XYZ file of C-alpha atoms in Angstrom:
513
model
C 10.456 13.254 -37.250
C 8.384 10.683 -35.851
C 8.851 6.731 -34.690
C 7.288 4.197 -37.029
C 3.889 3.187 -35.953
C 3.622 -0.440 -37.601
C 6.547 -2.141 -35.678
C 6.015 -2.072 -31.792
C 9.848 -2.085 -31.634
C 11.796 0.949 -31.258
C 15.837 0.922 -31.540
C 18.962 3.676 -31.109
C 22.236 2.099 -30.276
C 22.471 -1.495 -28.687
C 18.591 -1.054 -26.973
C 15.546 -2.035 -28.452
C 12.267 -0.994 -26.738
C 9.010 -2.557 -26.941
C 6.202 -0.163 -26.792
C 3.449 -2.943 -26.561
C 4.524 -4.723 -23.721
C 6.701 -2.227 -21.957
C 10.215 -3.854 -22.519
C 13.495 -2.568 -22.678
C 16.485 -4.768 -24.132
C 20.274 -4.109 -24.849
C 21.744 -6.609 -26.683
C 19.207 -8.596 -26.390
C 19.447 -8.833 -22.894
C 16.334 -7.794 -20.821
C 17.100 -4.886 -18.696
C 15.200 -3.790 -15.397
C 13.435 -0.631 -15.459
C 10.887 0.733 -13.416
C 7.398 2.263 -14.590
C 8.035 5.898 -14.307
C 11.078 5.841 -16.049
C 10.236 3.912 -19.003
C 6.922 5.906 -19.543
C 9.089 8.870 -19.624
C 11.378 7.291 -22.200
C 7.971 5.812 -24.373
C 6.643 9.559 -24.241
C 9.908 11.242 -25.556
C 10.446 8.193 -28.435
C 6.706 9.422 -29.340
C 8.383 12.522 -30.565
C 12.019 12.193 -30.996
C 14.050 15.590 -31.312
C 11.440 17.295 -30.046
C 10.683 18.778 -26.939
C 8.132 17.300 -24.403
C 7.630 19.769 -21.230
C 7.750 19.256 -17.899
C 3.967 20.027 -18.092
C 3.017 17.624 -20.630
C 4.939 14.873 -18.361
C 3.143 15.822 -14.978
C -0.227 15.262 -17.133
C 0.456 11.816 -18.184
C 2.641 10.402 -16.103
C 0.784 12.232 -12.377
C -2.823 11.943 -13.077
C -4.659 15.522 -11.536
C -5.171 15.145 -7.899
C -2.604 13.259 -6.978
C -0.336 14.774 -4.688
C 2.849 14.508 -5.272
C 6.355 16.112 -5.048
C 5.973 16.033 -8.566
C 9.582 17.724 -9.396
C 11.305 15.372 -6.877
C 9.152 12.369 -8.850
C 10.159 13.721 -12.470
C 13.694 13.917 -11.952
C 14.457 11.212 -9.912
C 12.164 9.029 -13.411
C 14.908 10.473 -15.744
C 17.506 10.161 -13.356
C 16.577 6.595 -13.214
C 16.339 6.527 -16.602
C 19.377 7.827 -17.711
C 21.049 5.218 -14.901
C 19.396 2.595 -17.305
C 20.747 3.917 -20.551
C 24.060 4.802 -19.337
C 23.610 8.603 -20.529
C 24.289 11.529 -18.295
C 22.985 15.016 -17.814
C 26.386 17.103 -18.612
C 26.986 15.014 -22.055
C 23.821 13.342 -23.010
C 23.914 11.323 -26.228
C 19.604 10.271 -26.013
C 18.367 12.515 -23.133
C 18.916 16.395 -23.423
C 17.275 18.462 -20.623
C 15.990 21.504 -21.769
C 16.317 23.714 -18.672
C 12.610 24.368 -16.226
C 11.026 23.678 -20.126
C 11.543 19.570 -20.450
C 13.411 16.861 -22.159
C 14.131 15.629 -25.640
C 15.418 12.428 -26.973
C 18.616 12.884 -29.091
C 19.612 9.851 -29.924
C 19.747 8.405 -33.432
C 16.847 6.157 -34.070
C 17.265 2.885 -36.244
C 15.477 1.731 -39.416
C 12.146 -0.301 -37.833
C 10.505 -0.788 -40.727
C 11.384 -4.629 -41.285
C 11.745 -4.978 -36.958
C 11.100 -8.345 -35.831
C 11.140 -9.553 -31.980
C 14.915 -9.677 -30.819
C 15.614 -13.172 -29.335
C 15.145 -13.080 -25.905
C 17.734 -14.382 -23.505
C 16.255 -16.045 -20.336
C 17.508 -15.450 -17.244
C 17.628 -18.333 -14.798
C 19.560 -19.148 -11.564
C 22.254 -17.053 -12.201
C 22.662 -18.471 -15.719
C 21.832 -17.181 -19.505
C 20.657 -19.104 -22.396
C 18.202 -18.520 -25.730
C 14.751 -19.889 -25.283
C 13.828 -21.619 -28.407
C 10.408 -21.529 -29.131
C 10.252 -25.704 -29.642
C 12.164 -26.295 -26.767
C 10.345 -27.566 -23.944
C 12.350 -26.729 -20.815
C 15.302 -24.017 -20.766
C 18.618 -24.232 -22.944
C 21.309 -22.706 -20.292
C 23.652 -21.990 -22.957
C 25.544 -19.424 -20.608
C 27.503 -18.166 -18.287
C 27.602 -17.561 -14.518
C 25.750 -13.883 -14.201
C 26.922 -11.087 -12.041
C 24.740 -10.470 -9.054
C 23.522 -7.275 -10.553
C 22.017 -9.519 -13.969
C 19.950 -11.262 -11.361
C 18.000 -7.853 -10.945
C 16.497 -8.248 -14.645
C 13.712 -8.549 -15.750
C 12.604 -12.163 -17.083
C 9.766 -12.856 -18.738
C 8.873 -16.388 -18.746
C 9.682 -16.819 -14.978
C 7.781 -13.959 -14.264
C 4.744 -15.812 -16.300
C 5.408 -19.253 -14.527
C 4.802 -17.478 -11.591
C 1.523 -15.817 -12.493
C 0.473 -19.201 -13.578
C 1.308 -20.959 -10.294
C -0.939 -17.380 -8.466
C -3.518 -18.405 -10.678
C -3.796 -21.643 -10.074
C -3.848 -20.727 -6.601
C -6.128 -18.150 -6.822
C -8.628 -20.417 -8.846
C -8.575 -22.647 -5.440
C -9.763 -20.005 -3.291
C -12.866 -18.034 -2.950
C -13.584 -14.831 -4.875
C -14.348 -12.937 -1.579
C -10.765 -13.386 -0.298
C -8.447 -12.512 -3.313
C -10.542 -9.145 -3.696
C -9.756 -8.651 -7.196
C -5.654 -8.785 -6.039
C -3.668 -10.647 -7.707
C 0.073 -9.788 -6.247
C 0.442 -7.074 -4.479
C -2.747 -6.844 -2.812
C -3.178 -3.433 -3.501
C -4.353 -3.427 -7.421
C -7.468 -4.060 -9.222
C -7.345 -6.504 -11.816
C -9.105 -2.668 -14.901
C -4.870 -2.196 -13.612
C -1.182 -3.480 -14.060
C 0.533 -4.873 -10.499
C 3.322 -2.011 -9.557
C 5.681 -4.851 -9.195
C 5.300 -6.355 -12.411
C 7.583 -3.942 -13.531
C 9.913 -5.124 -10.680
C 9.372 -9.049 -10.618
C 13.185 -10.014 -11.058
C 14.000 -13.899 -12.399
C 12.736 -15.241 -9.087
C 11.598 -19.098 -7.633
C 7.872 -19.801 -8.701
C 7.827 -21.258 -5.319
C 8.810 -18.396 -3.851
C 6.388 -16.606 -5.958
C 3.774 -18.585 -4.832
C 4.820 -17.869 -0.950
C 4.680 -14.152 -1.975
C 1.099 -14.472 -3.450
C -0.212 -16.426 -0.329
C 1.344 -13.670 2.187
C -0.274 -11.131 0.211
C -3.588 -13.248 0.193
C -4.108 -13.376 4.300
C -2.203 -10.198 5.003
C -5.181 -8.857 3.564
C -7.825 -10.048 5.273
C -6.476 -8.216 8.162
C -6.764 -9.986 11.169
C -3.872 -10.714 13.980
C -4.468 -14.461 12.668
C -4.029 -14.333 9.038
C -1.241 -11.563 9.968
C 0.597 -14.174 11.309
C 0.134 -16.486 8.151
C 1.117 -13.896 5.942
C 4.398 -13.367 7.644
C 5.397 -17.196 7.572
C 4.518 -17.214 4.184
C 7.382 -14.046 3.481
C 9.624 -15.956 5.394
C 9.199 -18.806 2.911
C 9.800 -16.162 0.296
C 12.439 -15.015 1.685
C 14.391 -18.398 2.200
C 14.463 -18.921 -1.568
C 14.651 -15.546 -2.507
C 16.843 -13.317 -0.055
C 16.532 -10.287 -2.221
C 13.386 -10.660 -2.693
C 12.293 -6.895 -1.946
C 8.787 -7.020 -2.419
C 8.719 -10.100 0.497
C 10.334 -7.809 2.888
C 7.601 -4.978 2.043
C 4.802 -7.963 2.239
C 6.387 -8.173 5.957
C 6.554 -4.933 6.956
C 2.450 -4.412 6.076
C 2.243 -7.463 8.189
C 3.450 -6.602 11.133
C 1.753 -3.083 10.664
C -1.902 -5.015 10.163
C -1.137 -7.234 13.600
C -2.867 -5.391 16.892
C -1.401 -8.510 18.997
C 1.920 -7.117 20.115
C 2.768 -3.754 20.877
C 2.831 -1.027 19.034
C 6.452 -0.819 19.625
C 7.081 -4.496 18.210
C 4.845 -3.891 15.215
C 6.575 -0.910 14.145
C 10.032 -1.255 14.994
C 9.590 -4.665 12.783
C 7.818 -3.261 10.268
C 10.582 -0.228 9.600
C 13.401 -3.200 9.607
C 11.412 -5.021 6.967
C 10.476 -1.793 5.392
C 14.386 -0.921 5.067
C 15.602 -3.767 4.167
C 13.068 -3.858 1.019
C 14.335 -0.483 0.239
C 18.437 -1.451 0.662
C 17.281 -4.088 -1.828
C 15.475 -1.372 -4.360
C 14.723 1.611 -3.614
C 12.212 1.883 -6.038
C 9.623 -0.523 -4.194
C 6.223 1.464 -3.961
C 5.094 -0.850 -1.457
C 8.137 -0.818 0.807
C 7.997 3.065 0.983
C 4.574 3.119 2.046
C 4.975 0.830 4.736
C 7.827 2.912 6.360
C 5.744 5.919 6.276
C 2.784 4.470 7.902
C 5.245 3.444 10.301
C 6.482 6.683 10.696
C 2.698 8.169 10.495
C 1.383 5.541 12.682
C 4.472 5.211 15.703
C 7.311 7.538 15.607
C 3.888 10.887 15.193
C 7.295 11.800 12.457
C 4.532 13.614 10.192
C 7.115 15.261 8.174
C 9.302 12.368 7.255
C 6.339 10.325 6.590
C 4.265 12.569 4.344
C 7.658 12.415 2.397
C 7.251 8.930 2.203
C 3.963 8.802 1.246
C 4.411 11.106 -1.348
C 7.408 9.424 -2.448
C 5.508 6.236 -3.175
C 2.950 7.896 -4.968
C 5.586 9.500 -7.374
C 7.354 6.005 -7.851
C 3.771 4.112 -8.909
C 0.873 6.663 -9.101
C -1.387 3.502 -9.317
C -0.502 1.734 -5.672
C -3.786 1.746 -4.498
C -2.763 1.524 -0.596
C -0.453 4.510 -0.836
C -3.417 6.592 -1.629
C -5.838 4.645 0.813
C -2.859 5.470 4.285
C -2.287 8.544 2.801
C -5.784 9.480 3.109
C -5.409 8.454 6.410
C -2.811 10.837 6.890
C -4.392 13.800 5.511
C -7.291 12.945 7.840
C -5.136 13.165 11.337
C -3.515 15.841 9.972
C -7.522 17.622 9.839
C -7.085 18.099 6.208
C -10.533 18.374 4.408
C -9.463 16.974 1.152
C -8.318 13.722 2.752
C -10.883 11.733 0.720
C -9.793 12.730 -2.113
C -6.622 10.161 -1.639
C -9.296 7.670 -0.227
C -11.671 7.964 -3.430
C -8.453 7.612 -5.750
C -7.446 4.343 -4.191
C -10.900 2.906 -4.599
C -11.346 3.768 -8.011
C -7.640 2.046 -8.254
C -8.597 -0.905 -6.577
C -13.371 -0.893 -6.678
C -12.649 -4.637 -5.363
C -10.531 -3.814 -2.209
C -11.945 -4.648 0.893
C -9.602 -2.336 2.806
C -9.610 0.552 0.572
C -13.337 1.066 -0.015
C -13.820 4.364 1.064
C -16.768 3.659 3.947
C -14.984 6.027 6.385
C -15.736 9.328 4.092
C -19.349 8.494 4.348
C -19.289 8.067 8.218
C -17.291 11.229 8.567
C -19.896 13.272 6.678
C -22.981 11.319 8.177
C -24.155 9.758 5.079
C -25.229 6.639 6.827
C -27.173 4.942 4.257
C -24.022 5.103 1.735
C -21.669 3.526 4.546
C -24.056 1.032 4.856
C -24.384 0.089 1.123
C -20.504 0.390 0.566
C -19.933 -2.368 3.747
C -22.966 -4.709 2.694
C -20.749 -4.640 -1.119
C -17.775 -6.044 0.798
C -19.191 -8.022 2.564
C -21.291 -10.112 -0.239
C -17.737 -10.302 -1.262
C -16.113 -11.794 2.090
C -18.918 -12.374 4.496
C -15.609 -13.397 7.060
C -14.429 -9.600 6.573
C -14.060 -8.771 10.006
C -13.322 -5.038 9.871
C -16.880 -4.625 8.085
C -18.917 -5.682 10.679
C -16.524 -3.032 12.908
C -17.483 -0.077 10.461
C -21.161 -1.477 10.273
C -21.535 -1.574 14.025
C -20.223 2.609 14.534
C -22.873 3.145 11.389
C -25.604 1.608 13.370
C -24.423 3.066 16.868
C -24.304 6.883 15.267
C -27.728 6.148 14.146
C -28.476 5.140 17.748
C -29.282 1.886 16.742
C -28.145 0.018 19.790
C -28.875 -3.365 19.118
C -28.181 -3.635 15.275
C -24.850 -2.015 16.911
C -24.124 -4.476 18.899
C -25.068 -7.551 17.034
C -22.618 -6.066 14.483
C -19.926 -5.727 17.280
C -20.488 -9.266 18.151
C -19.906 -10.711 14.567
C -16.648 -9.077 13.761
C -15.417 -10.035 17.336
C -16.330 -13.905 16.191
C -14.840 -13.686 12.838
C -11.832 -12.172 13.955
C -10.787 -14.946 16.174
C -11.459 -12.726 19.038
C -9.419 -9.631 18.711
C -9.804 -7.034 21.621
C -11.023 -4.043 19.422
C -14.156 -5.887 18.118
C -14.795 -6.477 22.532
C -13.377 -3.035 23.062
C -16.681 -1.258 20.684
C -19.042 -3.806 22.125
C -18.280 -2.504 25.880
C -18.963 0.872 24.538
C -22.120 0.091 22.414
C -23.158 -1.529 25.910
C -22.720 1.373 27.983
C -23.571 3.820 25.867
C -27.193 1.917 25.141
C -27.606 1.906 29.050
C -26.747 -1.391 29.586
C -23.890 -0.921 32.302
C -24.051 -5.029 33.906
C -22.997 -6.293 30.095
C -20.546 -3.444 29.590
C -18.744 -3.558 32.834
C -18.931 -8.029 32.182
C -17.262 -6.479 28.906
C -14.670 -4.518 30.450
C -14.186 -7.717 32.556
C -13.484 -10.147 29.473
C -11.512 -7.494 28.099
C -9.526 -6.821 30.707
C -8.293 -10.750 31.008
C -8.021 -10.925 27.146
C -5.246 -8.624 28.104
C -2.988 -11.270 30.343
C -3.145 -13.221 27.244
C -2.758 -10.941 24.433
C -1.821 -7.326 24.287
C -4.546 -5.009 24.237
C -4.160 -1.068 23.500
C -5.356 1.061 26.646
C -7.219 3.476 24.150
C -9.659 0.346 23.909
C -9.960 0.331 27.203
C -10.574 3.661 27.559
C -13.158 3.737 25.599
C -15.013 1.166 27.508
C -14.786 3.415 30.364
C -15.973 6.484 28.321
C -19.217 4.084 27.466
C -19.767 3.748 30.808
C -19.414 7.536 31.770
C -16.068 7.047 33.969
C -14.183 9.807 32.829
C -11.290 9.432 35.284
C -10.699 6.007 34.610
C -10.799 7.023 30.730
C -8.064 9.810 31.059
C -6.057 7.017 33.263
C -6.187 4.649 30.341
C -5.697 7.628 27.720
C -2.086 8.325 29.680
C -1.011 4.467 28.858
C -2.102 5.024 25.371
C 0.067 7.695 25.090
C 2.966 5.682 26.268
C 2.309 3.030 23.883
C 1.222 5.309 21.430
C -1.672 3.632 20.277
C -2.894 4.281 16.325
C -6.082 5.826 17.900
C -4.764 8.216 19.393
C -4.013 9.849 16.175
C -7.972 10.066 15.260
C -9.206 11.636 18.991
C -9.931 14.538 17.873
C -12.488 13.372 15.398
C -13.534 9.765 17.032
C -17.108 10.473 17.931
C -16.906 8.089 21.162
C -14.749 10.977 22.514
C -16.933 13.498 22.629
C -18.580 13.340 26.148
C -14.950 13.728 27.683
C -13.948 16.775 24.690
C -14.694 19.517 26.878
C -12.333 18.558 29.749
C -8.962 20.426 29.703
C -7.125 17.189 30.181
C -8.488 15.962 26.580
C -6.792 18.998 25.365
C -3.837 18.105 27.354
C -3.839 14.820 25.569
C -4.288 16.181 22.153
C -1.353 18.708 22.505
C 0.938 15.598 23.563
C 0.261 13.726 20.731
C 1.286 16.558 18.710
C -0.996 16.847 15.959
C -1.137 20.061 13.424
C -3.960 22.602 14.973
């Protein structure tokens, strides 16, 4: 038995699916589903009463190396799925499981051979009406919604909204969309992970979204601090927006301006509150296990969360790229792997380019190539001219160091780690009367902004002063700076490696031998 291939609609009872553009419909009514789960449903209507293993799933729905709990990820799809569908596991009438083998689709499929488009209700404001296809505005023909219609899917406010992004997109430079259109984490070669979750929200707030997402990215405390305004506006005419809330929560993670302990602890609320919204968000997972990663040192919570994002949308780019991360402090060698996966989801990413796996295995030229790519894409990148400087300073080029150093701490608006690797540059290059003038400037730039000790540290290990360095270490540990979670591999540390207290350090911050 097999589907007919001429329609792209596909019906059994009241739904009718659309393999072309990935829509699912009862009664005519849009309804929400996320990507796993309908790809699972699309690959069992490929071969109705027949069996599709487990196997054959993990293949195409979990790409090969990507690490995932991929049982946890399968069932909770179908689970998902079967929520959608109103079917259950004990009397299925369209899903049977076939026990550790796979799945099969039961139901009865419906004559497709004369299928036309069903008409498609739009959902707007809480109301329901039939879009004519003359009409130039929308007929709301219906009736109040329940709170849990407002979750659907709808398509034409969903395409307002991409309209209004790319009309604001067209306004701005290529170098600082990056080839992102919403969630700031996708290439263009690939489909947004929240498409599949866009709800029938404002275009305005849609727009707020998009522009959050636009200066989160460029990662500075500045455009941080745009980005989260922008949420806020999202939020005010949206208050389930759950994608805002995750926008938030990466945010406050990218801002180095307040504590580590105010970034986080805002970052998990936002992070949470996505999640209470839908716990399917991608996005909002991965944000609460950097969080967890990158404050609480809760490695095995967070690598659940990590993973758990991955099994939700194997195609969020930044889930691979912190994951990565992860694997690295963890001393994993096939950390890059995740890292390599998240550029080839997202080549035009400025954040997720992969420069670090060529630093870590000395391959100097290719960092330098990969940061001069970005950076003919956004010469106001600041975070290149960071990596660019530590190429050029494990080289032992001082000065092309330094100048590097010099730029990103311009661009940046002044943020203490760009001052922080200058210092060091300085003292390690022999010139101790600019480093210590460093340490100086650095040292006030803290009375007016916070500024980690492990930067500060590391100004002192430029300069040679070990004691001062462990000192500074001891505060970092009590604000448990991100740093911290890369010692044992930072190569600024390694004149002060062979002191037991380094050790000492390394055993408090509890990282895997």
């Amino acid at each position: 038995m097999s589907i007919p291939s001429a329609p792209h609609w596909v019906r059994f009872d009241d739904f009718a699916v659309d393999l072309r553009t990935g829509e699912l419909l009862k009664n005519g009514v849009r309804v929400r589903v996320q990507i796993q789960p309908f790809r699972v449903l699309e690959l069992l209507l490929e071969r109705p009463g027949e069996m599709v293993t487990r196997e054959e799933l993990r293949e195409k729905l979990w790409p090969q190396n990507t690490f995932v709990d991929f049982d946890d990820g399968l069932n909770t799809a179908v689970r998902k799925l079967r929520q959608v569908v109103g079917d259950s596991s004990e009397h299925p009438k369209y899903i049977e499981t076939l026990p550790r083998r796979g799945y099969r689709f039961i139901g009865s499929l419906r004559d497709c051979s004369s299928a036309t488009a069903p008409p498609i209700p739009e959902i707007v404001e809480g109301m329901i009406g039939e879009r004519s296809p003359a009409s130039s505005g929308r007929a709301l023909n219906g009736t109040l919604l329940s709170s849990a219609v407002n979750t659907r899917w709808s398509f034409w406010a969903t395409a307002v909204a991409l309209l209004a992004l790319m009309a604001l997109l067209m306004s701005v430079k290529v170098g600082g969309w990056r080839g992102k259109i919403l969630a700031g984490s996708t290439s263009v070669a690939q489909q947004p992970a929240h498409l599949a979750q866009l709800h029938s929200i404002d275009p305005q707030a849609s727009e707020a979204y998009a522009k959050g997402r636009f200066f989160c990215d460029k990662w500075t405390n500045a455009s941080a601090r745009k980005a989260i305004d922008y949420f806020q506006q999202a939020i005010q005419r949206e208050p389930n927006y759950a994608l805002a809330y995750a926008g938030m929560a990466d945010a406050y993670i990218v801002r180095t301006d307040i504590s580590p302990q105010v970034a986080f602890s805002s970052a998990k609320a936002m992070a949470r509150a996505a999640l209470q919204i839908d716990d399917s968000v991608a996005e909002a997972h991965t944000a609460m296990a950097f969080s967890l990663f990158a404050y609480d040192w809760d490695w095995v919570n967070a690598e659940r969360e990590f993973q758990r994002a991955i099994a939700i949308n194997p195609d969020y780019a930044m889930a691979h790229q912190w994951y990565g991360q992860f694997q690295k402090a963890m001393g994993r060698q096939n950390w890059d792997a995740e890292v390599k996966r998240a550029h080839q989801l997202d080549p035009l990413s400025l954040i997720s380019a992969g420069v670090g796996q060529y630093i870590y295995r000395n391959q100097y030229d290719q960092a330098i190539a990969n940061v001069n790519k970005r950076l003919e894409l956004d010469p106001q990148f600041a975070e290149a001219y960071f990596e660019l400087g530590r190429v050029y300073e494990r080289k032992g080029q001082y000065p092309d160091a330094i100048r590097q150093f010099q730029k990103g701490f311009e661009v940046s608006g002044g943020e203490p780690q760009y001052l922080a690797a200058l210092g060091y540059a300085y003292g390690v290059s022999g010139n101790r009367v600019e480093a210590r003038r460093t340490l100086t400037r650095l040292m006030d730039l803290s009375k007016k902004t916070y500024v980690s000790p492990y930067e500060i540290a590391v100004v002192h290990v430029g300069l040679g002063q070990k004691d001062l360095a462990f000192d500074w270490l001891q505060k970092a540990i009590t604000d448990r700076s991100y740093w911290l979670l890369f010692l044992r591999i930072d190569e600024r540390m390694e004149i002060i490696r062979s002191d037991p207290r380094f050790q000492d350090i390394l055993k408090r911050v509890n990282l895997p031998s």
